[in-house]
PDB file of C-alpha atoms in Angstrom:
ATOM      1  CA  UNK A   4     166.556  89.488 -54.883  1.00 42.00           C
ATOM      2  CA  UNK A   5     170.063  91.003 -53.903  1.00 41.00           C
ATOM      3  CA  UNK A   6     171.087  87.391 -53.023  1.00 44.00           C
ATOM      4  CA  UNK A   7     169.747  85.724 -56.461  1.00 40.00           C
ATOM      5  CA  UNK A   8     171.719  88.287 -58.144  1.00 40.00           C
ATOM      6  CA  UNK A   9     174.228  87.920 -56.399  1.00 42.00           C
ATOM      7  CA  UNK A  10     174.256  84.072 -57.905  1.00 42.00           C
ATOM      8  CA  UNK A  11     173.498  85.233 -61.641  1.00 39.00           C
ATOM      9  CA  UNK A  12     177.101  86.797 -60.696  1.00 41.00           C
ATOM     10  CA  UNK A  13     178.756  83.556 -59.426  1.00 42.00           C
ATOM     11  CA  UNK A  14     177.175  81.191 -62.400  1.00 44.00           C
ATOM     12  CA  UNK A  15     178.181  83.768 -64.835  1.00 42.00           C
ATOM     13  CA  UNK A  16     181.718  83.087 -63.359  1.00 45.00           C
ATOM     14  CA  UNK A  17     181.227  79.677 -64.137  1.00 45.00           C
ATOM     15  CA  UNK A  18     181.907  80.364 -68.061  1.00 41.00           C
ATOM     16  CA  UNK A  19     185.279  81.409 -67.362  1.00 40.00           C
ATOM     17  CA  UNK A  20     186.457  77.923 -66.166  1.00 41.00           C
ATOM     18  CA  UNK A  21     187.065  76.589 -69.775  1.00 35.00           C
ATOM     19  CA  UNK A  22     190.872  77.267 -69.665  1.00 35.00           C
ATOM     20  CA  UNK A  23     192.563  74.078 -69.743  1.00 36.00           C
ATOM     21  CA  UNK A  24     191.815  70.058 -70.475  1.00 36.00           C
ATOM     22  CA  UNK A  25     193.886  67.191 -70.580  1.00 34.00           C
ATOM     23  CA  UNK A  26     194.077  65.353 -74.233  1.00 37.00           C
ATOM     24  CA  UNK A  27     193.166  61.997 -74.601  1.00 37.00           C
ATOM     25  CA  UNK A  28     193.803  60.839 -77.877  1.00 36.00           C
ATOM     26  CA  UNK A  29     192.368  57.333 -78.802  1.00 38.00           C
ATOM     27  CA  UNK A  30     193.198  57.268 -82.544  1.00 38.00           C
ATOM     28  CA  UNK A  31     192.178  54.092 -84.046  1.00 37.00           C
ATOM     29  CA  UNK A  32     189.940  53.309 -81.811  1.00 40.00           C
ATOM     30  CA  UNK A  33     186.919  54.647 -83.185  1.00 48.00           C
ATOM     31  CA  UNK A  34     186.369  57.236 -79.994  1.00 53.00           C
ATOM     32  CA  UNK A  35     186.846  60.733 -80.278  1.00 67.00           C
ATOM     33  CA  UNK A  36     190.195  62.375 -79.917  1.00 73.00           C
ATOM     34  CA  UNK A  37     189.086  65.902 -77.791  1.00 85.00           C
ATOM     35  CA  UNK A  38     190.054  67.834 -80.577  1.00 92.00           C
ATOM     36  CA  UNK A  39     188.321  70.348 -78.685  1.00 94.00           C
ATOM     37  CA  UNK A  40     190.480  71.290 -76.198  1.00 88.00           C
ATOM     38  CA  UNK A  41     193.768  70.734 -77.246  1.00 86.00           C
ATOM     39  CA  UNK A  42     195.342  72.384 -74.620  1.00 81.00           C
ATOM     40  CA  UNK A  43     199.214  70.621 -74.367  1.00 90.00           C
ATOM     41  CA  UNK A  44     201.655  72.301 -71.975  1.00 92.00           C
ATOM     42  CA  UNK A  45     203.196  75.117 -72.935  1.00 93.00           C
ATOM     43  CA  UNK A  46     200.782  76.019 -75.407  1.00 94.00           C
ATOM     44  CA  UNK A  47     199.068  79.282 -74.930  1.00 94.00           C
ATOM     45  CA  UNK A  48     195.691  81.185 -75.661  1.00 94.00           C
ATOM     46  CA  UNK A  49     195.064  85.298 -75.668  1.00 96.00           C
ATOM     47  CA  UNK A  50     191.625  87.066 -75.311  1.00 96.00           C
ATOM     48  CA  UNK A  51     189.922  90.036 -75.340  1.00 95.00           C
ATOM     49  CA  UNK A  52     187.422  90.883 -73.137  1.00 94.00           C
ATOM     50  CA  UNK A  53     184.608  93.498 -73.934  1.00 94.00           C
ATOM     51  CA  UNK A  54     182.169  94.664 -72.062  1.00 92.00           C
ATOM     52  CA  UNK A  55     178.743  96.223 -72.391  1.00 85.00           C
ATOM     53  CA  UNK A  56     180.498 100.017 -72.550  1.00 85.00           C
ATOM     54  CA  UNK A  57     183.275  98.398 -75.359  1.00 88.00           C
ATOM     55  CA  UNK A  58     185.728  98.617 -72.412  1.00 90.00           C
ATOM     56  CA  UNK A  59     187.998  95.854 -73.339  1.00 93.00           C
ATOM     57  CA  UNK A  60     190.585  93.904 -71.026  1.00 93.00           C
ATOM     58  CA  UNK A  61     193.266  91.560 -73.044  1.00 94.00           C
ATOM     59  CA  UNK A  62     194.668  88.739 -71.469  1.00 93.00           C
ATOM     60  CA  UNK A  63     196.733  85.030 -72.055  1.00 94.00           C
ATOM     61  CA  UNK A  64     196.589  82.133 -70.393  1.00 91.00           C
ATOM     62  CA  UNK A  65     199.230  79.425 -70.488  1.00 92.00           C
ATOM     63  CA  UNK A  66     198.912  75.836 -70.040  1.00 90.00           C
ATOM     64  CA  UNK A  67     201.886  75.290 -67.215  1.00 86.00           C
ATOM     65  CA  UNK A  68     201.610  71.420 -67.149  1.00 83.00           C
ATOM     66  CA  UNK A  69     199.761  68.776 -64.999  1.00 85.00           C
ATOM     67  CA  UNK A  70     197.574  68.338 -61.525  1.00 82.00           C
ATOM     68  CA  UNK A  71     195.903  65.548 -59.835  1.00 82.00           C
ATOM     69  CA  UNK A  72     192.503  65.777 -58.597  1.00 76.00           C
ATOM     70  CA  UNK A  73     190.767  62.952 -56.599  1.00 77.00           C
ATOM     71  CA  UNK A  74     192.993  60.706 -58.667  1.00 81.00           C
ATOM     72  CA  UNK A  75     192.353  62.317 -61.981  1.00 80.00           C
ATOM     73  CA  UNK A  76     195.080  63.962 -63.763  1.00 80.00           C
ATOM     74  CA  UNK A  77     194.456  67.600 -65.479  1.00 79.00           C
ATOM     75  CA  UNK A  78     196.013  70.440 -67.201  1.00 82.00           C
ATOM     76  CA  UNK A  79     196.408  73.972 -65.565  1.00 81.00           C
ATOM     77  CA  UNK A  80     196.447  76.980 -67.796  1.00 79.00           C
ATOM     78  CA  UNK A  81     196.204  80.469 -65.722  1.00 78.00           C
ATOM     79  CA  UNK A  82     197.737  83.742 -65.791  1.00 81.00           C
ATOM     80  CA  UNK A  83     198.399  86.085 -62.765  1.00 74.00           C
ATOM     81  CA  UNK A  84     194.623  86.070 -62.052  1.00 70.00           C
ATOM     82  CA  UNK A  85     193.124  83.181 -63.358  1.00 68.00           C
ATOM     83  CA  UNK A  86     193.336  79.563 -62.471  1.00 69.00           C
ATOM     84  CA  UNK A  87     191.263  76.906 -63.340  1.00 73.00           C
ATOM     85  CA  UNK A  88     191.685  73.221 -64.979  1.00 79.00           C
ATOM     86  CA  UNK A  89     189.283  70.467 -66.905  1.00 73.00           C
ATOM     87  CA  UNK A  90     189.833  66.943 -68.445  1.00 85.00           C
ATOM     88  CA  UNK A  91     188.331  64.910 -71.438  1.00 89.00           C
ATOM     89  CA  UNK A  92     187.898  61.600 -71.751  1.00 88.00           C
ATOM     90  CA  UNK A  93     185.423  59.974 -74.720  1.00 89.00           C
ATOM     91  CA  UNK A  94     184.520  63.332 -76.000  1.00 93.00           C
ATOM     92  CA  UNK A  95     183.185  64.262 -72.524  1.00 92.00           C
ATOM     93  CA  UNK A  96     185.077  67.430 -71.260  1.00 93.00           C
ATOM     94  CA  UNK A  97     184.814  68.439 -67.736  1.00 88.00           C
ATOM     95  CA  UNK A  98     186.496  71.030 -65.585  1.00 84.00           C
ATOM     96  CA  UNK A  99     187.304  72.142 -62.164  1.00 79.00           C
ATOM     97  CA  UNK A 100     187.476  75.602 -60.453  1.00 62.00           C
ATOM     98  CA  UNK A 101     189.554  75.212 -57.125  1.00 48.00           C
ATOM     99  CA  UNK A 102     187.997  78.171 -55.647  1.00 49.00           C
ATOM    100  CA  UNK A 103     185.223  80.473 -56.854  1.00 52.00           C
ATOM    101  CA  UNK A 104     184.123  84.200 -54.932  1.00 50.00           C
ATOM    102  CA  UNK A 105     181.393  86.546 -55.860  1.00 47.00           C
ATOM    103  CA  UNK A 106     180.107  88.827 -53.247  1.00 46.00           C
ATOM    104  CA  UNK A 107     180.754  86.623 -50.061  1.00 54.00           C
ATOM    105  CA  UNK A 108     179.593  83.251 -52.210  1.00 54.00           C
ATOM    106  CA  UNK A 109     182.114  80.318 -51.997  1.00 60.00           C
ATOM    107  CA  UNK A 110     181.974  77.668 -54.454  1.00 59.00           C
ATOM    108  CA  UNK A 111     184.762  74.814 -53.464  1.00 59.00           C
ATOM    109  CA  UNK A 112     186.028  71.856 -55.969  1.00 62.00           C
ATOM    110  CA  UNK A 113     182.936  72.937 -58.210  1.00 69.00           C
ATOM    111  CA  UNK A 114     182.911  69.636 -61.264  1.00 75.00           C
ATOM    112  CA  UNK A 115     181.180  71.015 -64.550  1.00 86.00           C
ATOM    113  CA  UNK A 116     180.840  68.839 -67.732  1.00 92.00           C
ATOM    114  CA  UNK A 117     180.953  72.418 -70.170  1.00 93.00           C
ATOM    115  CA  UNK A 118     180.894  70.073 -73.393  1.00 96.00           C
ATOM    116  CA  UNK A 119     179.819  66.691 -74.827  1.00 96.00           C
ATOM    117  CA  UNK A 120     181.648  66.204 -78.561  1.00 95.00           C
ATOM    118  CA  UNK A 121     179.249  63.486 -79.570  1.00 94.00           C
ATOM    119  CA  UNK A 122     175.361  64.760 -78.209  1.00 96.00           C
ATOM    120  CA  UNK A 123     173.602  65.767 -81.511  1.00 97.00           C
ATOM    121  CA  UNK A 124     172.223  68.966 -81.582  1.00 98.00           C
ATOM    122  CA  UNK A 125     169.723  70.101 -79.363  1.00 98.00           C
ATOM    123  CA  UNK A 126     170.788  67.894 -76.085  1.00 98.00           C
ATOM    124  CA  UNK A 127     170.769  69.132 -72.665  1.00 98.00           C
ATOM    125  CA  UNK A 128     172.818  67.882 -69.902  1.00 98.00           C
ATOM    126  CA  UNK A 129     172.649  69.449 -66.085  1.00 95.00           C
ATOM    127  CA  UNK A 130     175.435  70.172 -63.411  1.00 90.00           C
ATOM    128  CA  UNK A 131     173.777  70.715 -59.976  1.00 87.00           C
ATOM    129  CA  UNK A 132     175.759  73.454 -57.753  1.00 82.00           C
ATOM    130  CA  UNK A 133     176.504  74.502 -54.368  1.00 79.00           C
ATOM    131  CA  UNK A 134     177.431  77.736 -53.118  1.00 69.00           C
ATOM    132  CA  UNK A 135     177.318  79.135 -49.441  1.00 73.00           C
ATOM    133  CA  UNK A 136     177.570  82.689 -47.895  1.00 67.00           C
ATOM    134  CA  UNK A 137     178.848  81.985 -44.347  1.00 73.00           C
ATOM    135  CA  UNK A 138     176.022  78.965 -43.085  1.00 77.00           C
ATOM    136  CA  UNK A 139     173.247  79.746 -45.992  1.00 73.00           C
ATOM    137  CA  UNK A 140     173.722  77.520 -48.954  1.00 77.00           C
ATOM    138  CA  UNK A 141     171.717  78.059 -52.275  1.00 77.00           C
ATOM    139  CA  UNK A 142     172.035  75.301 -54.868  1.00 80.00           C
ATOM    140  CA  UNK A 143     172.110  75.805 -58.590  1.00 80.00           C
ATOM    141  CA  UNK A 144     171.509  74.010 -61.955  1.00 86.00           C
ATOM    142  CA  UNK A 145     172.927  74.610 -64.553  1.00 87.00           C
ATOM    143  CA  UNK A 146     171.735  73.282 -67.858  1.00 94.00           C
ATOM    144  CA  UNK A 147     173.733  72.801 -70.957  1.00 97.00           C
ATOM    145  CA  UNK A 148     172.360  72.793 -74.361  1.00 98.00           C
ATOM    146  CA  UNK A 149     174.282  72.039 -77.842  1.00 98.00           C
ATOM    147  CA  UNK A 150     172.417  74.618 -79.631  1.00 98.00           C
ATOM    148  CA  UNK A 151     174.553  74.308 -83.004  1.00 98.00           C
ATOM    149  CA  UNK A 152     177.402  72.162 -84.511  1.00 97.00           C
ATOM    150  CA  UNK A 153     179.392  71.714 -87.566  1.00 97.00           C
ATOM    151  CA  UNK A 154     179.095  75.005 -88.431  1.00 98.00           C
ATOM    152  CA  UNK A 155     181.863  78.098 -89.381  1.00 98.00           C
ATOM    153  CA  UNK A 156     182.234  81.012 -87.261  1.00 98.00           C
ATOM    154  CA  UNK A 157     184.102  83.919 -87.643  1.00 98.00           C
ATOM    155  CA  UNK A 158     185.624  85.761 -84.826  1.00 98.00           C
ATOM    156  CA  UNK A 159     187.964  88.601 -85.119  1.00 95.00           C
ATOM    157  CA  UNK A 160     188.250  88.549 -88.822  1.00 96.00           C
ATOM    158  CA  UNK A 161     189.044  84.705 -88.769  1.00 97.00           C
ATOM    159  CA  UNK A 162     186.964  81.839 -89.973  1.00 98.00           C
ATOM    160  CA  UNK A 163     186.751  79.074 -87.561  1.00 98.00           C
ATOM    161  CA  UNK A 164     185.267  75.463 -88.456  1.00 98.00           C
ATOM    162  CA  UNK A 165     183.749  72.420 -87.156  1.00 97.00           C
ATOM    163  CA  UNK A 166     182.259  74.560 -83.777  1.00 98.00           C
ATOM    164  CA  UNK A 167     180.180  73.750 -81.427  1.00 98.00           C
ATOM    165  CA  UNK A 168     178.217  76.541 -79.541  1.00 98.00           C
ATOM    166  CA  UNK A 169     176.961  75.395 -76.413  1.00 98.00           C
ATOM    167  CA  UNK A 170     174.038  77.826 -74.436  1.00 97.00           C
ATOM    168  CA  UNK A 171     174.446  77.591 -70.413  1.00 93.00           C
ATOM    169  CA  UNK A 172     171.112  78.190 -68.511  1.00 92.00           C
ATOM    170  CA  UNK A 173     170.996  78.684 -64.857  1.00 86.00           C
ATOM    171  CA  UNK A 174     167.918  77.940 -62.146  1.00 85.00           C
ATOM    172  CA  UNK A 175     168.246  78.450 -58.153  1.00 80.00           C
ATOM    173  CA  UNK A 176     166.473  75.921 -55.887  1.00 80.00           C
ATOM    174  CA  UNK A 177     164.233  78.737 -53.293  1.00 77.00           C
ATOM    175  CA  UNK A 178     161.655  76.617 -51.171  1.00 79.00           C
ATOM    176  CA  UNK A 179     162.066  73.573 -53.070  1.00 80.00           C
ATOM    177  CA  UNK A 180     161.111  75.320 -56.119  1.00 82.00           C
ATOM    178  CA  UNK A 181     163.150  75.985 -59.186  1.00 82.00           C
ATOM    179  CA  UNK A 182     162.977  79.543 -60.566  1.00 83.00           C
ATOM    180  CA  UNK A 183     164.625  80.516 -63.518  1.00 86.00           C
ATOM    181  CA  UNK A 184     167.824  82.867 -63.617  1.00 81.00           C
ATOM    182  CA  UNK A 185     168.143  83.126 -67.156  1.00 86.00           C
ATOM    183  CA  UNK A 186     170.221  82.422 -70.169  1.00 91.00           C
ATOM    184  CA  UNK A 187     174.302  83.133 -68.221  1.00 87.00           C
ATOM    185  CA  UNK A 188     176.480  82.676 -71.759  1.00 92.00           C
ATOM    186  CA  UNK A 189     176.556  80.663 -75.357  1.00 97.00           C
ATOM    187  CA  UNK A 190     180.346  79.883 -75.431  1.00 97.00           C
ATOM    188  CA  UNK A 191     181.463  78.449 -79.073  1.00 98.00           C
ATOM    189  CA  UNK A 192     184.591  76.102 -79.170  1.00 97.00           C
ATOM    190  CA  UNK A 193     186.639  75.240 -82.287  1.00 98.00           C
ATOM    191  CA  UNK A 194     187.952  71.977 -82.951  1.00 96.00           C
ATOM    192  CA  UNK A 195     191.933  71.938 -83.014  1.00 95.00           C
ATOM    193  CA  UNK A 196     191.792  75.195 -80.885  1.00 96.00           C
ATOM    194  CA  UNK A 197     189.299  75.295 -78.313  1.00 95.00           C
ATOM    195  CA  UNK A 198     187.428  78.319 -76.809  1.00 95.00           C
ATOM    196  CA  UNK A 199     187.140  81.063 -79.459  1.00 98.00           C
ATOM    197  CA  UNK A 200     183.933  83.106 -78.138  1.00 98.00           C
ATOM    198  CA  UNK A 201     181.974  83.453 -75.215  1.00 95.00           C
ATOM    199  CA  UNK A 202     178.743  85.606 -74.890  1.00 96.00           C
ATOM    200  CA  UNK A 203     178.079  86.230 -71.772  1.00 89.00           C
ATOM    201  CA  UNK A 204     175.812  88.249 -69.976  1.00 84.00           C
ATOM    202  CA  UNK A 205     177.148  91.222 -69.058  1.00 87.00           C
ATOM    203  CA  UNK A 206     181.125  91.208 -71.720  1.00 92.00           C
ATOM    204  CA  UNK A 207     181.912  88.780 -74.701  1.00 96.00           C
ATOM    205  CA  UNK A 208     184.888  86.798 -74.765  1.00 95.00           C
ATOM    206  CA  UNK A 209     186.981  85.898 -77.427  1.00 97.00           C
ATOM    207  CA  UNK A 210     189.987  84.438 -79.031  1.00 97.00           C
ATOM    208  CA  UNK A 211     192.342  86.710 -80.399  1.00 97.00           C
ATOM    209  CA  UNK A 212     195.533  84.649 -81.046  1.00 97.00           C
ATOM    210  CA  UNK A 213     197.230  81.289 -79.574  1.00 97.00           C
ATOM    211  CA  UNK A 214     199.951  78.934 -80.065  1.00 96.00           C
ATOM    212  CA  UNK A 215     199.563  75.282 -80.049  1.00 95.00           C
ATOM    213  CA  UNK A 216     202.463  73.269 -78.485  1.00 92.00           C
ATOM    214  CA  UNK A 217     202.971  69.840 -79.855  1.00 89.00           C
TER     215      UNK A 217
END
């Protein structure tokens, strides 16, 4: 059990990894524009972070400009801690975490697709997962569910439309069986802005200013 929580710990990591995307607009063209994650160098995105006790840690991350991946160009945002990048293409936003830790876990050139613009509501997508601990490796799925869209949130006192809120639900593969880890976060994006909210499961995330570059 102390090694299965020890992954609830590393997938709930996983929600963190929304910090940058590359744009790809296709105006005209009848495909979607990633108006979700519109995340042009230079432009820049604080949080708060509170936790279960309402202990809260602020933070920014910048986008600092472009990296290629396996051939694929991305953005980078980070700040002194943080590191992490994603692309769009079609609608389809996926993102990359160089290097992930928890507890002796090590999660290398981990690929997640965190959102799908176009699913209607209600569709679920996996991302299977591999993490080690020295030579034992666990794998992980992760399953992503568009569990509302279209709709207005408010966070921080500010009204937010046309969001998405997807729900992330993790399983571990033990003895070729798949056992349940639980419900990790519901993370909301904004269209024109990105990530405004993320409830995870032990602090919630969210957006308490940013500045959009053109």
């Amino acid at each position: 059990m102390k090694n299965l929580h020890s992954l609830l710990m590393i997938l709930a990591g996983f929600t963190l990894l929304i910090a940058c995307s590359k744009e790809m607009s296709k105006e005209g063209t009848g495909f979607p524009t990633c108006d979700y994650a519109p995340y042009t160098t230079g432009s820049s995105f604080s949080y708060i972070d509170v936790g279960q006790k309402q202990d809260t840690t602020s933070y920014t991350l910048t986008v600092s400009g472009d990296t290629t991946i396996g051939g694929t160009t991305y953005k980078k945002v980070r700040d002194d801690s943080v590191f992490f990048c994603s692309n769009c293409k079609d609608g389809i936003y996926t993102q990359i975490a160089s290097l992930l830790t928890f507890q002796g876990y090590k999660a290398d050139n981990v690929p997640l697709t965190y959102l799908k613009e176009t699913v209607p509501q209600g569709s679920s997508w996996q991302d299977t997962v591999n993490v080690s601990n020295g030579t034992v490796t666990t794998k992980a799925i992760l399953q992503h569910t568009i569990v509302q869209k279209g709709f207005t949130k408010t966070v921080n006192g500010k009204d937010y439309p046309d969001v998405i809120a997807v729900k992330l639900d993790a399983s571990t593969i033990l003895l070729d069986n798949a056992v349940p880890v639980g419900t990790v976060s519901t993370s909301y994006y904004a269209k024109g802005i990105g990530l405004i909210e993320a409830d995870q499961t032990q602090d919630t995330i969210k957006l308490v200013s940013y500045i959009i570059k053109p």
